[in-house]
Tab-separated table of C-alpha atoms and ligand atoms in Angstrom:
chain	number	residue	atom	x	y	z
A	1	UNK	CA	54.945	44.762	-19.917
A	2	UNK	CA	54.206	46.089	-16.261
A	3	UNK	CA	50.996	47.721	-17.568
A	4	UNK	CA	49.763	44.491	-19.084
A	5	UNK	CA	50.358	42.604	-15.871
A	6	UNK	CA	48.365	45.056	-13.973
A	7	UNK	CA	45.599	44.919	-16.539
A	8	UNK	CA	45.146	41.291	-15.421
A	9	UNK	CA	45.720	41.599	-11.647
A	10	UNK	CA	43.312	44.610	-11.535
A	11	UNK	CA	40.409	42.504	-12.832
A	12	UNK	CA	37.735	42.431	-10.230
A	13	UNK	CA	35.778	39.391	-11.726
A	14	UNK	CA	35.611	36.817	-14.347
A	15	UNK	CA	33.665	39.008	-16.871
A	16	UNK	CA	36.396	41.672	-16.786
A	17	UNK	CA	39.051	39.130	-16.870
A	18	UNK	CA	37.491	37.700	-20.159
A	19	UNK	CA	37.787	41.078	-21.800
A	20	UNK	CA	41.287	41.434	-20.847
A	21	UNK	CA	42.017	38.044	-22.173
A	22	UNK	CA	40.711	38.791	-25.702
A	23	UNK	CA	42.552	42.027	-25.554
A	24	UNK	CA	45.832	40.483	-24.659
A	25	UNK	CA	45.764	36.980	-25.892
A	26	UNK	CA	43.345	37.182	-28.646
A	27	UNK	CA	43.843	36.623	-32.241
A	28	UNK	CA	43.947	40.481	-32.851
A	29	UNK	CA	45.183	41.034	-29.392
A	30	UNK	CA	48.440	42.844	-28.074
A	31	UNK	CA	50.519	39.860	-28.234
A	32	UNK	CA	49.632	38.747	-31.596
A	33	UNK	CA	50.446	42.347	-32.851
A	34	UNK	CA	53.793	41.960	-31.258
A	35	UNK	CA	54.648	38.770	-32.717
A	36	UNK	CA	53.676	40.262	-36.102
A	37	UNK	CA	56.557	42.611	-35.846
A	38	UNK	CA	58.898	39.696	-36.144
A	39	UNK	CA	58.840	39.831	-39.963
A	40	UNK	CA	60.105	43.440	-39.965
A	41	UNK	CA	63.114	42.578	-37.678
A	42	UNK	CA	66.447	42.132	-39.169
A	43	UNK	CA	67.319	38.255	-39.307
A	44	UNK	CA	70.165	38.784	-36.838
A	45	UNK	CA	67.799	40.000	-33.983
A	46	UNK	CA	64.945	37.669	-34.944
A	47	UNK	CA	65.842	34.888	-32.465
A	48	UNK	CA	66.339	36.978	-29.580
A	49	UNK	CA	63.208	39.035	-30.209
A	50	UNK	CA	61.300	35.652	-30.506
A	51	UNK	CA	62.784	34.363	-27.345
A	52	UNK	CA	61.955	37.369	-25.264
A	53	UNK	CA	58.417	37.423	-26.589
A	54	UNK	CA	57.925	33.865	-25.778
A	55	UNK	CA	59.216	34.421	-22.314
A	56	UNK	CA	56.845	37.330	-21.845
A	57	UNK	CA	53.881	35.356	-23.027
A	58	UNK	CA	54.597	32.592	-20.660
A	59	UNK	CA	54.710	34.921	-17.731
A	60	UNK	CA	51.706	36.831	-18.662
A	61	UNK	CA	49.920	33.454	-19.239
A	62	UNK	CA	50.997	32.392	-15.693
A	63	UNK	CA	49.607	35.518	-14.078
A	64	UNK	CA	46.510	35.143	-16.020
A	65	UNK	CA	45.978	31.502	-14.946
A	66	UNK	CA	46.707	32.336	-11.365
A	67	UNK	CA	44.107	35.357	-11.398
A	68	UNK	CA	41.595	33.097	-13.105
A	69	UNK	CA	41.696	30.419	-10.370
A	70	UNK	CA	41.433	33.350	-7.760
A	71	UNK	CA	38.438	34.919	-9.205
A	72	UNK	CA	36.672	31.650	-9.758
A	73	UNK	CA	37.143	30.675	-6.196
A	74	UNK	CA	35.515	34.002	-5.249
A	75	UNK	CA	32.729	33.627	-7.604
A	76	UNK	CA	31.840	30.034	-6.178
A	77	UNK	CA	31.996	31.251	-2.755
A	78	UNK	CA	29.617	33.989	-3.771
A	79	UNK	CA	27.279	31.375	-5.217
A	80	UNK	CA	27.486	29.293	-2.443
A	81	UNK	CA	26.483	31.982	-0.035
A	82	UNK	CA	23.450	32.953	-2.097
A	83	UNK	CA	22.120	29.417	-1.842
A	84	UNK	CA	22.703	28.700	1.543
A	85	UNK	CA	19.975	26.698	3.189
A	86	UNK	CA	18.592	27.588	6.684
A	87	UNK	CA	18.193	24.163	8.251
A	88	UNK	CA	16.596	25.883	11.208
A	89	UNK	CA	13.394	26.791	9.255
A	90	UNK	CA	10.353	24.656	9.503
A	91	UNK	CA	9.675	22.205	6.523
A	92	UNK	CA	6.367	21.633	4.935
A	93	UNK	CA	4.148	19.289	6.688
A	94	UNK	CA	4.256	15.927	4.917
A	95	UNK	CA	0.466	15.333	4.762
A	96	UNK	CA	0.477	11.376	4.192
A	97	UNK	CA	-2.618	9.401	3.947
A	98	UNK	CA	-3.390	6.054	5.454
A	99	UNK	CA	-5.186	2.812	4.737
A	100	UNK	CA	-8.798	2.798	6.033
A	101	UNK	CA	-8.905	0.280	8.776
A	102	UNK	CA	-11.305	-1.990	6.979
A	103	UNK	CA	-8.768	-2.091	4.044
A	104	UNK	CA	-5.862	-2.591	6.439
A	105	UNK	CA	-7.656	-5.514	8.256
A	106	UNK	CA	-8.555	-7.070	5.206
A	107	UNK	CA	-5.016	-7.091	3.897
A	108	UNK	CA	-4.007	-8.518	7.159
A	109	UNK	CA	-6.496	-11.439	6.791
A	110	UNK	CA	-5.620	-12.128	3.224
A	111	UNK	CA	-1.764	-12.237	4.122
A	112	UNK	CA	-2.459	-14.928	6.643
A	113	UNK	CA	-4.299	-17.335	4.173
A	114	UNK	CA	-2.131	-16.324	1.180
A	115	UNK	CA	0.802	-17.472	3.070
A	116	UNK	CA	-0.979	-20.977	3.460
A	117	UNK	CA	-1.371	-20.997	-0.392
A	118	UNK	CA	-5.121	-19.992	-0.358
A	119	UNK	CA	-6.109	-18.465	-3.623
A	120	UNK	CA	-8.027	-15.156	-3.671
A	121	UNK	CA	-11.268	-15.377	-5.587
A	122	UNK	CA	-13.956	-12.788	-6.203
A	123	UNK	CA	-17.450	-12.741	-7.609
A	124	UNK	CA	-19.980	-10.047	-8.627
A	125	UNK	CA	-21.865	-7.976	-5.995
A	126	UNK	CA	-25.195	-8.575	-7.853
A	127	UNK	CA	-25.744	-12.338	-7.488
A	128	UNK	CA	-28.597	-14.643	-8.728
A	129	UNK	CA	-30.649	-16.524	-6.353
A	130	UNK	CA	-29.137	-19.789	-7.180
A	131	UNK	CA	-25.605	-18.749	-6.177
A	132	UNK	CA	-26.544	-16.708	-3.216
A	133	UNK	CA	-29.220	-19.147	-1.723
A	134	UNK	CA	-30.311	-22.396	-3.773
A	135	UNK	CA	-26.927	-23.976	-4.094
A	136	UNK	CA	-25.921	-23.070	-0.586
A	137	UNK	CA	-28.771	-25.383	0.602
A	138	UNK	CA	-31.035	-22.692	1.056
A	139	UNK	CA	-34.368	-23.564	-1.065
A	140	UNK	CA	-36.996	-21.231	-1.771
A	141	UNK	CA	-39.290	-20.726	1.160
A	142	UNK	CA	-36.632	-22.125	3.646
A	143	UNK	CA	-37.014	-20.239	6.872
A	144	UNK	CA	-33.191	-19.751	7.106
A	145	UNK	CA	-33.406	-17.253	4.213
A	146	UNK	CA	-34.731	-14.957	6.790
A	147	UNK	CA	-31.622	-14.823	8.648
A	148	UNK	CA	-30.340	-12.377	5.795
A	149	UNK	CA	-32.365	-9.414	5.100
A	150	UNK	CA	-31.962	-9.461	1.345
A	151	UNK	CA	-32.158	-6.468	-1.317
A	152	UNK	CA	-33.762	-7.968	-4.302
A	153	UNK	CA	-34.062	-6.494	-7.695
A	154	UNK	CA	-37.140	-6.582	-9.905
A	155	UNK	CA	-35.825	-9.356	-12.147
A	156	UNK	CA	-35.056	-11.806	-9.242
A	157	UNK	CA	-31.382	-10.942	-8.849
A	158	UNK	CA	-30.267	-9.691	-5.647
A	159	UNK	CA	-27.290	-8.042	-3.818
A	160	UNK	CA	-25.230	-10.760	-2.381
A	161	UNK	CA	-25.787	-11.092	1.273
A	162	UNK	CA	-22.568	-12.954	2.044
A	163	UNK	CA	-19.379	-13.834	0.167
A	164	UNK	CA	-20.520	-17.617	0.195
A	165	UNK	CA	-21.720	-17.483	-3.459
A	166	UNK	CA	-18.184	-17.129	-4.212
A	167	UNK	CA	-17.730	-20.870	-2.976
A	168	UNK	CA	-20.125	-21.843	-5.565
A	169	UNK	CA	-18.697	-19.750	-8.510
A	170	UNK	CA	-15.190	-21.145	-7.775
A	171	UNK	CA	-16.350	-24.744	-7.488
A	172	UNK	CA	-18.215	-24.299	-10.592
A	173	UNK	CA	-14.973	-23.161	-12.456
A	174	UNK	CA	-12.322	-25.252	-10.708
A	175	UNK	CA	-11.795	-28.856	-10.005
A	176	UNK	CA	-11.069	-30.122	-6.481
A	177	UNK	CA	-8.871	-29.609	-4.483
A	178	UNK	CA	-9.954	-26.023	-3.567
A	179	UNK	CA	-8.186	-23.851	-1.181
A	180	UNK	CA	-9.690	-20.321	-1.601
A	181	UNK	CA	-10.526	-17.266	0.222
A	182	UNK	CA	-12.984	-14.443	-1.112
A	183	UNK	CA	-12.724	-11.082	0.287
A	184	UNK	CA	-15.474	-8.578	-0.731
A	185	UNK	CA	-18.593	-6.292	0.150
A	186	UNK	CA	-21.891	-7.887	1.162
A	187	UNK	CA	-25.516	-6.065	1.517
A	188	UNK	CA	-28.166	-6.508	4.121
A	189	UNK	CA	-31.171	-4.427	5.063
A	190	UNK	CA	-30.071	-3.581	8.405
A	191	UNK	CA	-28.953	-0.307	10.154
A	192	UNK	CA	-27.868	0.281	13.675
A	193	UNK	CA	-24.847	0.587	16.101
A	194	UNK	CA	-23.653	-2.949	14.947
A	195	UNK	CA	-25.111	-3.320	11.359
A	196	UNK	CA	-24.594	-1.150	8.123
A	197	UNK	CA	-26.359	-2.080	4.866
A	198	UNK	CA	-22.863	-2.745	3.274
A	199	UNK	CA	-20.118	-4.305	4.961
A	200	UNK	CA	-17.121	-6.721	4.276
A	201	UNK	CA	-16.605	-10.382	4.676
A	202	UNK	CA	-13.810	-12.851	3.962
A	203	UNK	CA	-14.963	-16.198	2.989
A	204	UNK	CA	-12.832	-19.365	3.129
A	205	UNK	CA	-13.144	-22.620	1.467
A	206	UNK	CA	-11.192	-25.752	1.404
A	207	UNK	CA	-12.067	-28.889	-0.414
A	208	UNK	CA	-10.132	-32.207	-0.612
A	209	UNK	CA	-10.870	-35.720	-1.157
A	210	UNK	CA	-13.540	-37.447	0.768
A	211	UNK	CA	-12.330	-38.209	4.395
A	212	UNK	CA	-9.376	-35.926	3.728
A	213	UNK	CA	-10.639	-32.755	5.251
A	214	UNK	CA	-12.211	-32.733	8.738
A	215	UNK	CA	-13.656	-30.480	11.415
A	216	UNK	CA	-10.333	-30.910	13.281
A	217	UNK	CA	-8.417	-29.222	10.412
A	218	UNK	CA	-10.950	-26.476	10.514
A	219	UNK	CA	-10.470	-25.901	14.077
A	220	UNK	CA	-6.833	-26.072	13.841
A	221	UNK	CA	-6.605	-23.372	11.154
A	222	UNK	CA	-9.062	-21.232	12.664
A	223	UNK	CA	-7.389	-21.304	16.070
A	224	UNK	CA	-4.118	-20.427	14.602
A	225	UNK	CA	-5.643	-17.671	12.335
A	226	UNK	CA	-7.291	-16.022	15.484
A	227	UNK	CA	-4.071	-16.114	17.289
A	228	UNK	CA	-2.373	-14.478	14.548
A	229	UNK	CA	-5.038	-11.679	14.436
A	230	UNK	CA	-5.741	-11.064	18.144
A	231	UNK	CA	-2.765	-12.631	19.809
A	232	UNK	CA	-2.942	-14.520	23.056
A	233	UNK	CA	-6.793	-15.162	23.266
A	234	UNK	CA	-8.957	-18.292	24.242
A	235	UNK	CA	-10.862	-19.767	21.315
A	236	UNK	CA	-14.208	-21.410	21.595
A	237	UNK	CA	-16.321	-23.325	19.087
A	238	UNK	CA	-19.880	-23.113	19.841
A	239	UNK	CA	-22.487	-25.329	18.041
A	240	UNK	CA	-24.626	-23.316	15.581
A	241	UNK	CA	-26.558	-23.441	12.283
A	242	UNK	CA	-25.852	-22.554	8.737
A	243	UNK	CA	-27.727	-24.349	5.891
A	244	UNK	CA	-24.479	-24.922	4.029
A	245	UNK	CA	-22.301	-26.339	6.849
A	246	UNK	CA	-23.041	-29.521	8.766
A	247	UNK	CA	-21.858	-29.494	11.677
A	248	UNK	CA	-21.897	-25.667	12.048
A	249	UNK	CA	-20.187	-23.600	14.612
A	250	UNK	CA	-19.719	-20.047	15.648
A	251	UNK	CA	-16.345	-19.206	16.939
A	252	UNK	CA	-15.706	-17.019	19.855
A	253	UNK	CA	-12.628	-15.507	21.127
A	254	UNK	CA	-12.056	-14.377	24.869
A	255	UNK	CA	-12.911	-10.815	25.248
A	256	UNK	CA	-9.926	-8.670	24.228
A	257	UNK	CA	-11.098	-5.652	26.384
A	258	UNK	CA	-11.692	-7.385	29.706
A	259	UNK	CA	-9.618	-10.471	29.179
A	260	UNK	CA	-12.829	-12.515	29.859
A	261	UNK	CA	-13.802	-11.000	32.935
A	262	UNK	CA	-17.029	-9.668	31.317
A	263	UNK	CA	-17.476	-5.918	29.986
A	264	UNK	CA	-19.861	-3.840	28.073
A	265	UNK	CA	-18.409	-4.910	24.761
A	266	UNK	CA	-18.601	-8.542	25.363
A	267	UNK	CA	-22.091	-8.153	27.170
A	268	UNK	CA	-20.569	-9.516	30.253
A	269	UNK	CA	-20.159	-12.813	28.774
A	270	UNK	CA	-16.427	-12.784	28.577
A	271	UNK	CA	-16.641	-13.962	24.941
A	272	UNK	CA	-16.796	-12.229	21.450
A	273	UNK	CA	-18.192	-13.871	18.527
A	274	UNK	CA	-15.797	-13.582	15.369
A	275	UNK	CA	-16.636	-16.436	12.842
A	276	UNK	CA	-19.084	-18.544	11.340
A	277	UNK	CA	-17.723	-21.982	10.161
A	278	UNK	CA	-18.505	-25.765	9.596
A	279	UNK	CA	-17.899	-28.737	7.510
A	280	UNK	CA	-19.574	-28.340	4.049
A	281	UNK	CA	-22.882	-29.744	3.692
A	282	UNK	CA	-23.129	-32.554	1.043
A	283	UNK	CA	-26.013	-30.811	-0.691
A	284	UNK	CA	-23.608	-27.804	-1.567
A	285	UNK	CA	-21.204	-30.310	-3.252
A	286	UNK	CA	-24.218	-31.830	-5.075
A	287	UNK	CA	-25.347	-28.526	-6.341
A	288	UNK	CA	-21.750	-27.888	-8.037
A	289	UNK	CA	-21.667	-31.491	-9.228
A	290	UNK	CA	-18.673	-32.545	-6.975
A	291	UNK	CA	-18.315	-36.104	-5.825
A	292	UNK	CA	-16.312	-37.843	-3.242
A	293	UNK	CA	-15.052	-34.752	-1.680
A	294	UNK	CA	-14.914	-33.196	1.768
A	295	UNK	CA	-14.336	-29.677	2.891
A	296	UNK	CA	-14.763	-26.931	5.492
A	297	UNK	CA	-15.810	-23.321	5.157
A	298	UNK	CA	-15.870	-20.186	7.170
A	299	UNK	CA	-16.912	-16.726	7.090
A	300	UNK	CA	-16.114	-13.579	8.818
A	301	UNK	CA	-17.079	-9.696	9.076
A	302	UNK	CA	-14.165	-7.474	8.329
A	303	UNK	CA	-15.550	-4.520	9.998
A	304	UNK	CA	-16.077	-6.612	13.300
A	305	UNK	CA	-12.457	-7.623	13.264
A	306	UNK	CA	-11.400	-4.090	12.461
A	307	UNK	CA	-13.366	-2.652	15.339
A	308	UNK	CA	-12.203	-5.248	17.827
A	309	UNK	CA	-8.530	-4.624	16.693
A	310	UNK	CA	-8.764	-0.864	17.039
A	311	UNK	CA	-11.457	-0.501	19.816
A	312	UNK	CA	-13.932	1.218	17.636
A	313	UNK	CA	-17.401	1.206	19.235
A	314	UNK	CA	-19.718	2.091	16.468
A	315	UNK	CA	-19.694	0.288	13.197
A	316	UNK	CA	-21.359	3.307	11.397
A	317	UNK	CA	-18.300	5.303	11.898
A	318	UNK	CA	-16.431	3.127	9.533
A	319	UNK	CA	-18.250	4.662	6.595
A	320	UNK	CA	-18.775	8.157	7.561
A	321	UNK	CA	-15.473	9.183	6.336
A	322	UNK	CA	-14.804	11.350	9.357
A	323	UNK	CA	-11.166	12.676	9.009
A	324	UNK	CA	-10.776	12.797	12.610
A	325	UNK	CA	-11.053	8.898	12.830
A	326	UNK	CA	-9.068	8.236	9.888
A	327	UNK	CA	-6.223	10.331	10.814
A	328	UNK	CA	-5.522	8.110	13.825
A	329	UNK	CA	-4.538	5.244	11.555
A	330	UNK	CA	-1.620	7.245	9.824
B	1	LIG	N1	-22.041	-16.932	5.156
B	1	LIG	C1	-22.130	-16.903	6.472
B	1	LIG	C2	-22.796	-15.504	6.909
B	1	LIG	O1	-22.657	-14.613	6.144
B	1	LIG	C3	-20.877	-17.071	7.255
B	1	LIG	C4	-20.318	-18.692	6.911
B	1	LIG	C5	-19.579	-18.816	5.950
B	1	LIG	C6	-20.795	-19.638	7.919
B	1	LIG	C7	-19.164	-20.131	5.566
B	1	LIG	C8	-20.320	-21.034	7.698
B	1	LIG	C9	-19.364	-21.173	6.518
B	1	LIG	O2	-23.252	-15.413	8.065
């Protein structure tokens, strides 16, 4: 009996213990062999023999269970030690990307108008003459076409020079009232510090019943929008000309760099031009077959907004993909 006990207690690990378990408690093990002797024992002694065997078995089982717990605890401890994490080690750098400032600014602009229930419309980059010019009150040979250096295709189609054709497409496909913005890329033959052949605009158009939409509404929403984008700035409406709006205004904000004192960015005027807008010209409504309506429209350059918001000096740097510029927007 003592030999069996120490067989168990001498086990150094769970593997050894398992071997011993089979040897002692297994079907063909030592205990089973002892119990088998029961049949050869004289009937008078059977009861005592069985009782003492059972007691021995229970005792051995208790010793075995205790040993098993002990060895399991040791095994767990070993495993934990082998998996210990050194939290003082440096981790891997999490190299996350960032939205391009143009995209980021565009999202911010869209958010503002989406909150006011403007739908977000889109149109193709390759446009026809009617949508880009004619329907916007820019007939052939009109001098104002010169304002936009157009890329033409041989078939007479063109790369849209502004997002205003999306106004036309939307009005042709939907009945008034209209409340839409159209963000997207536009193209002009121009390349210098403040011009690139491709840039982005966000167009806005609101159409209601005749007499329902006024210049005052346009002024109110643009002032609120510009405060949302640029914070505490002064907003100024300057008379201007666009063929598709009458009256037309360009909208300026007080220079966000010099607070209106005059600096290089604002050409010492104290003002920065940020928007074109106006009350929709009746000829535009005529071109799409709208009657008894009034509306306002506006258009803005997204890169210009992004440059002002982030103090970026050269428009071209927006499209060079220089990682040193982009990393600053993480
Ligand atoms: N389409 C004009 C431009 O590209 C901007 C504009 C849009 C002006 C709508 C007035 C109304 O310059």
